[in-house]
């Protein structure tokens, strides 16, 4: 049995590690290649795109893939759509592994929005010193907001265009509550912008913002492609594979 994991997340690495301990399946993890030094999962790894849905379908046929698990980031909409189309073309079972969304608790001051553009539009009314944790590729969306200060955190250095008053913080999770408190206080942050990526690795920033009473602009995640079954964790994904 050959399993393709579309990866790049903690859950994808955990799934690959669990499958590597089993003698039967061949497992290939595919990474998009957007991070210079990614954390590599166990087993075979390929890096780079497939060339759209058609290219992925061709790869599935050529490599005799029996099942695909889309364990990409909840905001990796393009590859998820391509995976759904390619799997349908080749008649290969497809599962989406998605960590649950974050859920607000008392004290949170969340402002949910549907896009990065909506987040940028909301910022001037909420604060002037922004902690931006939406990734380097989305920084261009905020480039026109030169009156605001941005602390932009990403794994790799972003490229222009970006807001004129931007300080880049290169770091990779998981993060701690103490660390996030220190970042917010040191840079005098008064508003946080983040995507609803879910999971524990980057959640401490939400708790730190809650403690300090800061507003959080939260970009809602896109819906997975219609008709694709979805599970919230690695044990559930292993159970799905066991039923094939």
PDB file of C-alpha atoms in Angstrom:
ATOM      1  CA  UNK A   1       0.000   0.000   0.000  1.00  0.00           C
ATOM      2  CA  UNK A   2       1.377   3.430  -0.968  1.00  0.00           C
ATOM      3  CA  UNK A   3       0.150   6.407   1.047  1.00  0.00           C
ATOM      4  CA  UNK A   4       0.784  10.009   0.040  1.00  0.00           C
ATOM      5  CA  UNK A   5       0.742  12.545   2.867  1.00  0.00           C
ATOM      6  CA  UNK A   6       0.435  16.159   1.792  1.00  0.00           C
ATOM      7  CA  UNK A   7       2.305  17.597   4.729  1.00  0.00           C
ATOM      8  CA  UNK A   8       4.095  20.483   6.337  1.00  0.00           C
ATOM      9  CA  UNK A   9       2.200  20.390   9.646  1.00  0.00           C
ATOM     10  CA  UNK A  10       2.833  18.819  13.036  1.00  0.00           C
ATOM     11  CA  UNK A  11      -0.003  16.376  12.405  1.00  0.00           C
ATOM     12  CA  UNK A  12       1.535  15.318   9.084  1.00  0.00           C
ATOM     13  CA  UNK A  13       4.853  14.537  10.775  1.00  0.00           C
ATOM     14  CA  UNK A  14       3.110  12.638  13.560  1.00  0.00           C
ATOM     15  CA  UNK A  15       1.172  10.587  11.020  1.00  0.00           C
ATOM     16  CA  UNK A  16       4.294   9.789   9.007  1.00  0.00           C
ATOM     17  CA  UNK A  17       6.098   8.727  12.187  1.00  0.00           C
ATOM     18  CA  UNK A  18       3.223   6.454  13.218  1.00  0.00           C
ATOM     19  CA  UNK A  19       3.095   4.815   9.785  1.00  0.00           C
ATOM     20  CA  UNK A  20       6.890   4.400   9.675  1.00  0.00           C
ATOM     21  CA  UNK A  21       6.615   2.017  12.618  1.00  0.00           C
ATOM     22  CA  UNK A  22       4.408  -0.312  10.585  1.00  0.00           C
ATOM     23  CA  UNK A  23       5.969  -2.811   8.167  1.00  0.00           C
ATOM     24  CA  UNK A  24       3.412  -2.784   5.350  1.00  0.00           C
ATOM     25  CA  UNK A  25       2.774   0.682   3.918  1.00  0.00           C
ATOM     26  CA  UNK A  26       5.040   2.766   1.758  1.00  0.00           C
ATOM     27  CA  UNK A  27       4.669   6.390   2.855  1.00  0.00           C
ATOM     28  CA  UNK A  28       5.643   9.475   0.871  1.00  0.00           C
ATOM     29  CA  UNK A  29       5.350  12.920   2.452  1.00  0.00           C
ATOM     30  CA  UNK A  30       5.125  15.874   0.089  1.00  0.00           C
ATOM     31  CA  UNK A  31       6.219  19.348   1.225  1.00  0.00           C
ATOM     32  CA  UNK A  32       5.468  22.527  -0.681  1.00  0.00           C
ATOM     33  CA  UNK A  33       9.010  23.857  -0.319  1.00  0.00           C
ATOM     34  CA  UNK A  34       8.019  27.302   0.951  1.00  0.00           C
ATOM     35  CA  UNK A  35      10.193  27.031   4.071  1.00  0.00           C
ATOM     36  CA  UNK A  36      13.965  27.050   3.584  1.00  0.00           C
ATOM     37  CA  UNK A  37      14.711  24.445   6.268  1.00  0.00           C
ATOM     38  CA  UNK A  38      11.540  22.432   6.917  1.00  0.00           C
ATOM     39  CA  UNK A  39      11.222  19.854   9.639  1.00  0.00           C
ATOM     40  CA  UNK A  40      11.396  16.606   7.709  1.00  0.00           C
ATOM     41  CA  UNK A  41       9.038  13.728   8.505  1.00  0.00           C
ATOM     42  CA  UNK A  42       9.934  10.053   8.685  1.00  0.00           C
ATOM     43  CA  UNK A  43       9.954   8.041   5.469  1.00  0.00           C
ATOM     44  CA  UNK A  44      10.228   9.174   1.869  1.00  0.00           C
ATOM     45  CA  UNK A  45      10.008  12.923   1.273  1.00  0.00           C
ATOM     46  CA  UNK A  46       9.462  14.938  -1.900  1.00  0.00           C
ATOM     47  CA  UNK A  47       9.678  18.731  -1.990  1.00  0.00           C
ATOM     48  CA  UNK A  48       7.955  21.045  -4.467  1.00  0.00           C
ATOM     49  CA  UNK A  49       4.689  21.384  -6.308  1.00  0.00           C
ATOM     50  CA  UNK A  50       3.075  18.870  -8.627  1.00  0.00           C
ATOM     51  CA  UNK A  51       1.984  21.278 -11.350  1.00  0.00           C
ATOM     52  CA  UNK A  52      -1.661  21.649 -10.407  1.00  0.00           C
ATOM     53  CA  UNK A  53      -4.379  19.032 -10.120  1.00  0.00           C
ATOM     54  CA  UNK A  54      -3.406  17.411 -13.412  1.00  0.00           C
ATOM     55  CA  UNK A  55       0.214  17.032 -12.380  1.00  0.00           C
ATOM     56  CA  UNK A  56      -0.796  15.541  -9.062  1.00  0.00           C
ATOM     57  CA  UNK A  57      -3.129  13.085 -10.795  1.00  0.00           C
ATOM     58  CA  UNK A  58      -0.284  12.004 -13.075  1.00  0.00           C
ATOM     59  CA  UNK A  59       1.985  11.510 -10.048  1.00  0.00           C
ATOM     60  CA  UNK A  60      -0.629   9.433  -8.235  1.00  0.00           C
ATOM     61  CA  UNK A  61      -0.915   7.137 -11.265  1.00  0.00           C
ATOM     62  CA  UNK A  62       2.831   6.884 -11.862  1.00  0.00           C
ATOM     63  CA  UNK A  63       3.595   6.100  -8.211  1.00  0.00           C
ATOM     64  CA  UNK A  64       0.630   3.740  -7.761  1.00  0.00           C
ATOM     65  CA  UNK A  65      -0.719   5.662  -4.776  1.00  0.00           C
ATOM     66  CA  UNK A  66      -3.526   3.887  -2.915  1.00  0.00           C
ATOM     67  CA  UNK A  67      -4.609   6.667  -0.557  1.00  0.00           C
ATOM     68  CA  UNK A  68      -4.001  10.384  -0.053  1.00  0.00           C
ATOM     69  CA  UNK A  69      -4.147  12.227   3.254  1.00  0.00           C
ATOM     70  CA  UNK A  70      -4.249  15.998   2.990  1.00  0.00           C
ATOM     71  CA  UNK A  71      -2.567  17.098   6.210  1.00  0.00           C
ATOM     72  CA  UNK A  72      -1.574  20.534   4.960  1.00  0.00           C
ATOM     73  CA  UNK A  73      -2.095  23.792   6.817  1.00  0.00           C
ATOM     74  CA  UNK A  74      -5.789  24.732   7.173  1.00  0.00           C
ATOM     75  CA  UNK A  75      -5.121  27.767   4.949  1.00  0.00           C
ATOM     76  CA  UNK A  76      -3.390  25.844   2.146  1.00  0.00           C
ATOM     77  CA  UNK A  77      -6.519  26.056   0.023  1.00  0.00           C
ATOM     78  CA  UNK A  78      -4.937  25.600  -3.399  1.00  0.00           C
ATOM     79  CA  UNK A  79      -3.282  22.237  -2.716  1.00  0.00           C
ATOM     80  CA  UNK A  80      -6.405  21.001  -0.940  1.00  0.00           C
ATOM     81  CA  UNK A  81      -8.536  21.812  -3.992  1.00  0.00           C
ATOM     82  CA  UNK A  82      -5.967  20.223  -6.292  1.00  0.00           C
ATOM     83  CA  UNK A  83      -5.878  17.119  -4.120  1.00  0.00           C
ATOM     84  CA  UNK A  84      -9.656  16.760  -4.245  1.00  0.00           C
ATOM     85  CA  UNK A  85      -9.705  17.112  -8.031  1.00  0.00           C
ATOM     86  CA  UNK A  86      -6.745  14.775  -8.602  1.00  0.00           C
ATOM     87  CA  UNK A  87      -8.039  12.080  -6.258  1.00  0.00           C
ATOM     88  CA  UNK A  88     -11.403  12.158  -8.035  1.00  0.00           C
ATOM     89  CA  UNK A  89      -9.717  11.834 -11.414  1.00  0.00           C
ATOM     90  CA  UNK A  90      -7.658   8.819 -10.367  1.00  0.00           C
ATOM     91  CA  UNK A  91     -10.336   7.317  -8.073  1.00  0.00           C
ATOM     92  CA  UNK A  92      -8.007   7.290  -5.064  1.00  0.00           C
ATOM     93  CA  UNK A  93      -9.473   7.688  -1.545  1.00  0.00           C
ATOM     94  CA  UNK A  94      -8.763  11.103  -0.015  1.00  0.00           C
ATOM     95  CA  UNK A  95      -8.954  12.201   3.613  1.00  0.00           C
ATOM     96  CA  UNK A  96      -8.429  15.685   5.076  1.00  0.00           C
ATOM     97  CA  UNK A  97      -6.651  15.800   8.446  1.00  0.00           C
ATOM     98  CA  UNK A  98      -7.474  19.154  10.027  1.00  0.00           C
ATOM     99  CA  UNK A  99      -6.774  20.204  13.592  1.00  0.00           C
ATOM    100  CA  UNK A 100      -9.881  21.808  15.173  1.00  0.00           C
ATOM    101  CA  UNK A 101     -10.390  25.552  15.052  1.00  0.00           C
ATOM    102  CA  UNK A 102      -9.668  27.656  18.110  1.00  0.00           C
ATOM    103  CA  UNK A 103     -12.663  28.386  20.337  1.00  0.00           C
ATOM    104  CA  UNK A 104     -12.992  31.682  22.236  1.00  0.00           C
ATOM    105  CA  UNK A 105     -13.205  31.688  26.027  1.00  0.00           C
ATOM    106  CA  UNK A 106     -14.384  34.417  28.418  1.00  0.00           C
ATOM    107  CA  UNK A 107     -12.104  37.433  28.199  1.00  0.00           C
ATOM    108  CA  UNK A 108     -11.234  37.037  24.528  1.00  0.00           C
ATOM    109  CA  UNK A 109     -11.760  40.096  22.331  1.00  0.00           C
ATOM    110  CA  UNK A 110     -11.843  38.410  18.955  1.00  0.00           C
ATOM    111  CA  UNK A 111     -12.810  40.140  15.714  1.00  0.00           C
ATOM    112  CA  UNK A 112     -13.360  37.352  13.161  1.00  0.00           C
ATOM    113  CA  UNK A 113     -12.845  38.315   9.512  1.00  0.00           C
ATOM    114  CA  UNK A 114     -13.042  36.394   6.272  1.00  0.00           C
ATOM    115  CA  UNK A 115      -9.736  37.376   4.662  1.00  0.00           C
ATOM    116  CA  UNK A 116      -6.405  39.111   5.116  1.00  0.00           C
ATOM    117  CA  UNK A 117      -7.833  42.072   3.215  1.00  0.00           C
ATOM    118  CA  UNK A 118     -10.640  42.364   5.771  1.00  0.00           C
ATOM    119  CA  UNK A 119      -8.078  42.111   8.569  1.00  0.00           C
ATOM    120  CA  UNK A 120      -6.104  45.005   7.087  1.00  0.00           C
ATOM    121  CA  UNK A 121      -9.257  47.094   6.791  1.00  0.00           C
ATOM    122  CA  UNK A 122     -10.162  46.459  10.443  1.00  0.00           C
ATOM    123  CA  UNK A 123      -6.781  47.348  11.948  1.00  0.00           C
ATOM    124  CA  UNK A 124      -6.790  51.178  12.022  1.00  0.00           C
ATOM    125  CA  UNK A 125      -9.821  51.201  14.332  1.00  0.00           C
ATOM    126  CA  UNK A 126      -8.322  48.650  16.722  1.00  0.00           C
ATOM    127  CA  UNK A 127      -4.722  49.639  17.371  1.00  0.00           C
ATOM    128  CA  UNK A 128      -1.496  51.156  16.114  1.00  0.00           C
ATOM    129  CA  UNK A 129       1.128  48.540  17.071  1.00  0.00           C
ATOM    130  CA  UNK A 130       0.353  45.241  15.402  1.00  0.00           C
ATOM    131  CA  UNK A 131       1.706  41.760  16.096  1.00  0.00           C
ATOM    132  CA  UNK A 132       1.233  40.074  12.706  1.00  0.00           C
ATOM    133  CA  UNK A 133       1.474  36.272  12.714  1.00  0.00           C
ATOM    134  CA  UNK A 134      -0.164  35.419   9.395  1.00  0.00           C
ATOM    135  CA  UNK A 135       3.020  34.353   7.584  1.00  0.00           C
ATOM    136  CA  UNK A 136       5.464  36.154   5.329  1.00  0.00           C
ATOM    137  CA  UNK A 137       3.477  35.649   2.135  1.00  0.00           C
ATOM    138  CA  UNK A 138       0.531  37.647   3.436  1.00  0.00           C
ATOM    139  CA  UNK A 139       2.568  40.667   4.484  1.00  0.00           C
ATOM    140  CA  UNK A 140       1.938  42.421   1.176  1.00  0.00           C
ATOM    141  CA  UNK A 141      -1.751  42.740   2.097  1.00  0.00           C
ATOM    142  CA  UNK A 142      -0.820  45.209   4.858  1.00  0.00           C
ATOM    143  CA  UNK A 143       1.762  47.151   2.828  1.00  0.00           C
ATOM    144  CA  UNK A 144      -0.347  50.290   2.507  1.00  0.00           C
ATOM    145  CA  UNK A 145      -0.802  50.727   6.272  1.00  0.00           C
ATOM    146  CA  UNK A 146       2.245  52.923   6.769  1.00  0.00           C
ATOM    147  CA  UNK A 147       0.769  54.705   9.793  1.00  0.00           C
ATOM    148  CA  UNK A 148       0.848  51.488  11.838  1.00  0.00           C
ATOM    149  CA  UNK A 149       3.803  49.644  13.347  1.00  0.00           C
ATOM    150  CA  UNK A 150       4.043  45.934  12.503  1.00  0.00           C
ATOM    151  CA  UNK A 151       5.969  43.229  14.292  1.00  0.00           C
ATOM    152  CA  UNK A 152       5.852  40.484  11.670  1.00  0.00           C
ATOM    153  CA  UNK A 153       6.792  36.987  12.808  1.00  0.00           C
ATOM    154  CA  UNK A 154       7.678  34.303  10.299  1.00  0.00           C
ATOM    155  CA  UNK A 155       9.953  31.288   9.885  1.00  0.00           C
ATOM    156  CA  UNK A 156      11.816  32.787   6.905  1.00  0.00           C
ATOM    157  CA  UNK A 157      12.508  36.422   6.115  1.00  0.00           C
ATOM    158  CA  UNK A 158       9.739  38.134   4.113  1.00  0.00           C
ATOM    159  CA  UNK A 159      10.363  40.073   0.929  1.00  0.00           C
ATOM    160  CA  UNK A 160       8.957  43.493  -0.046  1.00  0.00           C
ATOM    161  CA  UNK A 161       6.470  44.975  -0.411  1.00  0.00           C
ATOM    162  CA  UNK A 162       5.623  45.377   3.246  1.00  0.00           C
ATOM    163  CA  UNK A 163       4.511  48.224   5.534  1.00  0.00           C
ATOM    164  CA  UNK A 164       7.102  50.961   5.951  1.00  0.00           C
ATOM    165  CA  UNK A 165       7.248  50.553   9.750  1.00  0.00           C
ATOM    166  CA  UNK A 166       7.882  46.795   9.936  1.00  0.00           C
ATOM    167  CA  UNK A 167      10.143  44.886  12.288  1.00  0.00           C
ATOM    168  CA  UNK A 168      10.667  41.233  11.385  1.00  0.00           C
ATOM    169  CA  UNK A 169      10.895  38.561  14.076  1.00  0.00           C
ATOM    170  CA  UNK A 170      12.256  35.265  12.733  1.00  0.00           C
ATOM    171  CA  UNK A 171      11.029  32.425  14.901  1.00  0.00           C
ATOM    172  CA  UNK A 172       9.334  29.054  14.711  1.00  0.00           C
ATOM    173  CA  UNK A 173       6.856  27.468  17.108  1.00  0.00           C
ATOM    174  CA  UNK A 174       5.934  25.908  19.383  1.00  0.00           C
ATOM    175  CA  UNK A 175       5.736  29.046  21.508  1.00  0.00           C
ATOM    176  CA  UNK A 176       5.261  29.473  25.251  1.00  0.00           C
ATOM    177  CA  UNK A 177       2.912  31.717  27.169  1.00  0.00           C
ATOM    178  CA  UNK A 178       5.813  33.426  28.951  1.00  0.00           C
ATOM    179  CA  UNK A 179       7.523  34.047  25.640  1.00  0.00           C
ATOM    180  CA  UNK A 180       4.420  35.501  24.033  1.00  0.00           C
ATOM    181  CA  UNK A 181       3.792  37.769  27.009  1.00  0.00           C
ATOM    182  CA  UNK A 182       7.334  39.073  26.688  1.00  0.00           C
ATOM    183  CA  UNK A 183       6.944  39.757  22.957  1.00  0.00           C
ATOM    184  CA  UNK A 184       3.709  41.692  23.440  1.00  0.00           C
ATOM    185  CA  UNK A 185       5.083  43.779  26.288  1.00  0.00           C
ATOM    186  CA  UNK A 186       8.523  44.446  24.822  1.00  0.00           C
ATOM    187  CA  UNK A 187       7.095  45.744  21.553  1.00  0.00           C
ATOM    188  CA  UNK A 188       4.116  47.503  23.180  1.00  0.00           C
ATOM    189  CA  UNK A 189       1.682  45.583  20.997  1.00  0.00           C
ATOM    190  CA  UNK A 190      -1.952  46.702  21.167  1.00  0.00           C
ATOM    191  CA  UNK A 191      -3.554  44.404  18.556  1.00  0.00           C
ATOM    192  CA  UNK A 192      -2.835  40.864  17.342  1.00  0.00           C
ATOM    193  CA  UNK A 193      -3.580  39.544  13.851  1.00  0.00           C
ATOM    194  CA  UNK A 194      -3.552  35.811  13.265  1.00  0.00           C
ATOM    195  CA  UNK A 195      -5.127  33.051  11.220  1.00  0.00           C
ATOM    196  CA  UNK A 196      -7.368  30.415  12.790  1.00  0.00           C
ATOM    197  CA  UNK A 197      -4.812  27.673  12.260  1.00  0.00           C
ATOM    198  CA  UNK A 198      -5.794  25.860  15.454  1.00  0.00           C
ATOM    199  CA  UNK A 199      -3.527  23.606  17.496  1.00  0.00           C
ATOM    200  CA  UNK A 200      -1.488  24.103  20.636  1.00  0.00           C
ATOM    201  CA  UNK A 201       1.858  25.155  19.122  1.00  0.00           C
ATOM    202  CA  UNK A 202       0.830  28.744  18.373  1.00  0.00           C
ATOM    203  CA  UNK A 203      -2.126  29.147  20.756  1.00  0.00           C
ATOM    204  CA  UNK A 204      -0.195  30.844  23.616  1.00  0.00           C
ATOM    205  CA  UNK A 205      -0.344  34.198  21.785  1.00  0.00           C
ATOM    206  CA  UNK A 206      -4.131  34.111  22.185  1.00  0.00           C
ATOM    207  CA  UNK A 207      -3.828  33.528  25.916  1.00  0.00           C
ATOM    208  CA  UNK A 208      -1.267  36.320  26.233  1.00  0.00           C
ATOM    209  CA  UNK A 209      -3.529  38.712  24.321  1.00  0.00           C
ATOM    210  CA  UNK A 210      -6.449  37.739  26.566  1.00  0.00           C
ATOM    211  CA  UNK A 211      -4.426  38.470  29.716  1.00  0.00           C
ATOM    212  CA  UNK A 212      -3.481  41.901  28.415  1.00  0.00           C
ATOM    213  CA  UNK A 213      -6.976  42.687  27.150  1.00  0.00           C
ATOM    214  CA  UNK A 214      -5.813  43.069  23.553  1.00  0.00           C
ATOM    215  CA  UNK A 215      -8.121  42.762  20.537  1.00  0.00           C
ATOM    216  CA  UNK A 216      -7.407  39.856  18.182  1.00  0.00           C
ATOM    217  CA  UNK A 217      -8.228  40.016  14.485  1.00  0.00           C
ATOM    218  CA  UNK A 218      -8.799  36.362  13.620  1.00  0.00           C
ATOM    219  CA  UNK A 219      -8.906  35.314   9.972  1.00  0.00           C
ATOM    220  CA  UNK A 220     -11.386  32.467   9.542  1.00  0.00           C
ATOM    221  CA  UNK A 221     -10.101  29.350   7.802  1.00  0.00           C
ATOM    222  CA  UNK A 222     -11.536  28.316   4.424  1.00  0.00           C
ATOM    223  CA  UNK A 223     -13.890  25.361   4.202  1.00  0.00           C
ATOM    224  CA  UNK A 224     -12.339  22.100   2.946  1.00  0.00           C
ATOM    225  CA  UNK A 225     -13.397  20.958  -0.529  1.00  0.00           C
ATOM    226  CA  UNK A 226     -16.923  19.572  -0.645  1.00  0.00           C
ATOM    227  CA  UNK A 227     -17.264  15.840  -0.319  1.00  0.00           C
ATOM    228  CA  UNK A 228     -13.873  15.224   1.300  1.00  0.00           C
ATOM    229  CA  UNK A 229     -14.151  13.410   4.656  1.00  0.00           C
ATOM    230  CA  UNK A 230     -12.343  15.219   7.474  1.00  0.00           C
ATOM    231  CA  UNK A 231     -10.871  14.004  10.759  1.00  0.00           C
ATOM    232  CA  UNK A 232      -9.394  16.098  13.603  1.00  0.00           C
ATOM    233  CA  UNK A 233      -6.372  14.040  14.664  1.00  0.00           C
ATOM    234  CA  UNK A 234      -3.814  11.372  13.790  1.00  0.00           C
ATOM    235  CA  UNK A 235      -5.558   8.425  15.533  1.00  0.00           C
ATOM    236  CA  UNK A 236      -8.669   9.119  13.476  1.00  0.00           C
ATOM    237  CA  UNK A 237      -6.597   9.205  10.298  1.00  0.00           C
ATOM    238  CA  UNK A 238      -5.016   5.874  11.199  1.00  0.00           C
ATOM    239  CA  UNK A 239      -8.471   4.447  11.786  1.00  0.00           C
ATOM    240  CA  UNK A 240      -9.582   5.649   8.334  1.00  0.00           C
ATOM    241  CA  UNK A 241      -6.580   3.970   6.736  1.00  0.00           C
ATOM    242  CA  UNK A 242      -7.295   0.742   8.583  1.00  0.00           C
ATOM    243  CA  UNK A 243     -10.747   0.607   7.005  1.00  0.00           C
ATOM    244  CA  UNK A 244      -9.476   0.869   3.425  1.00  0.00           C
TER     245      UNK A 244
END
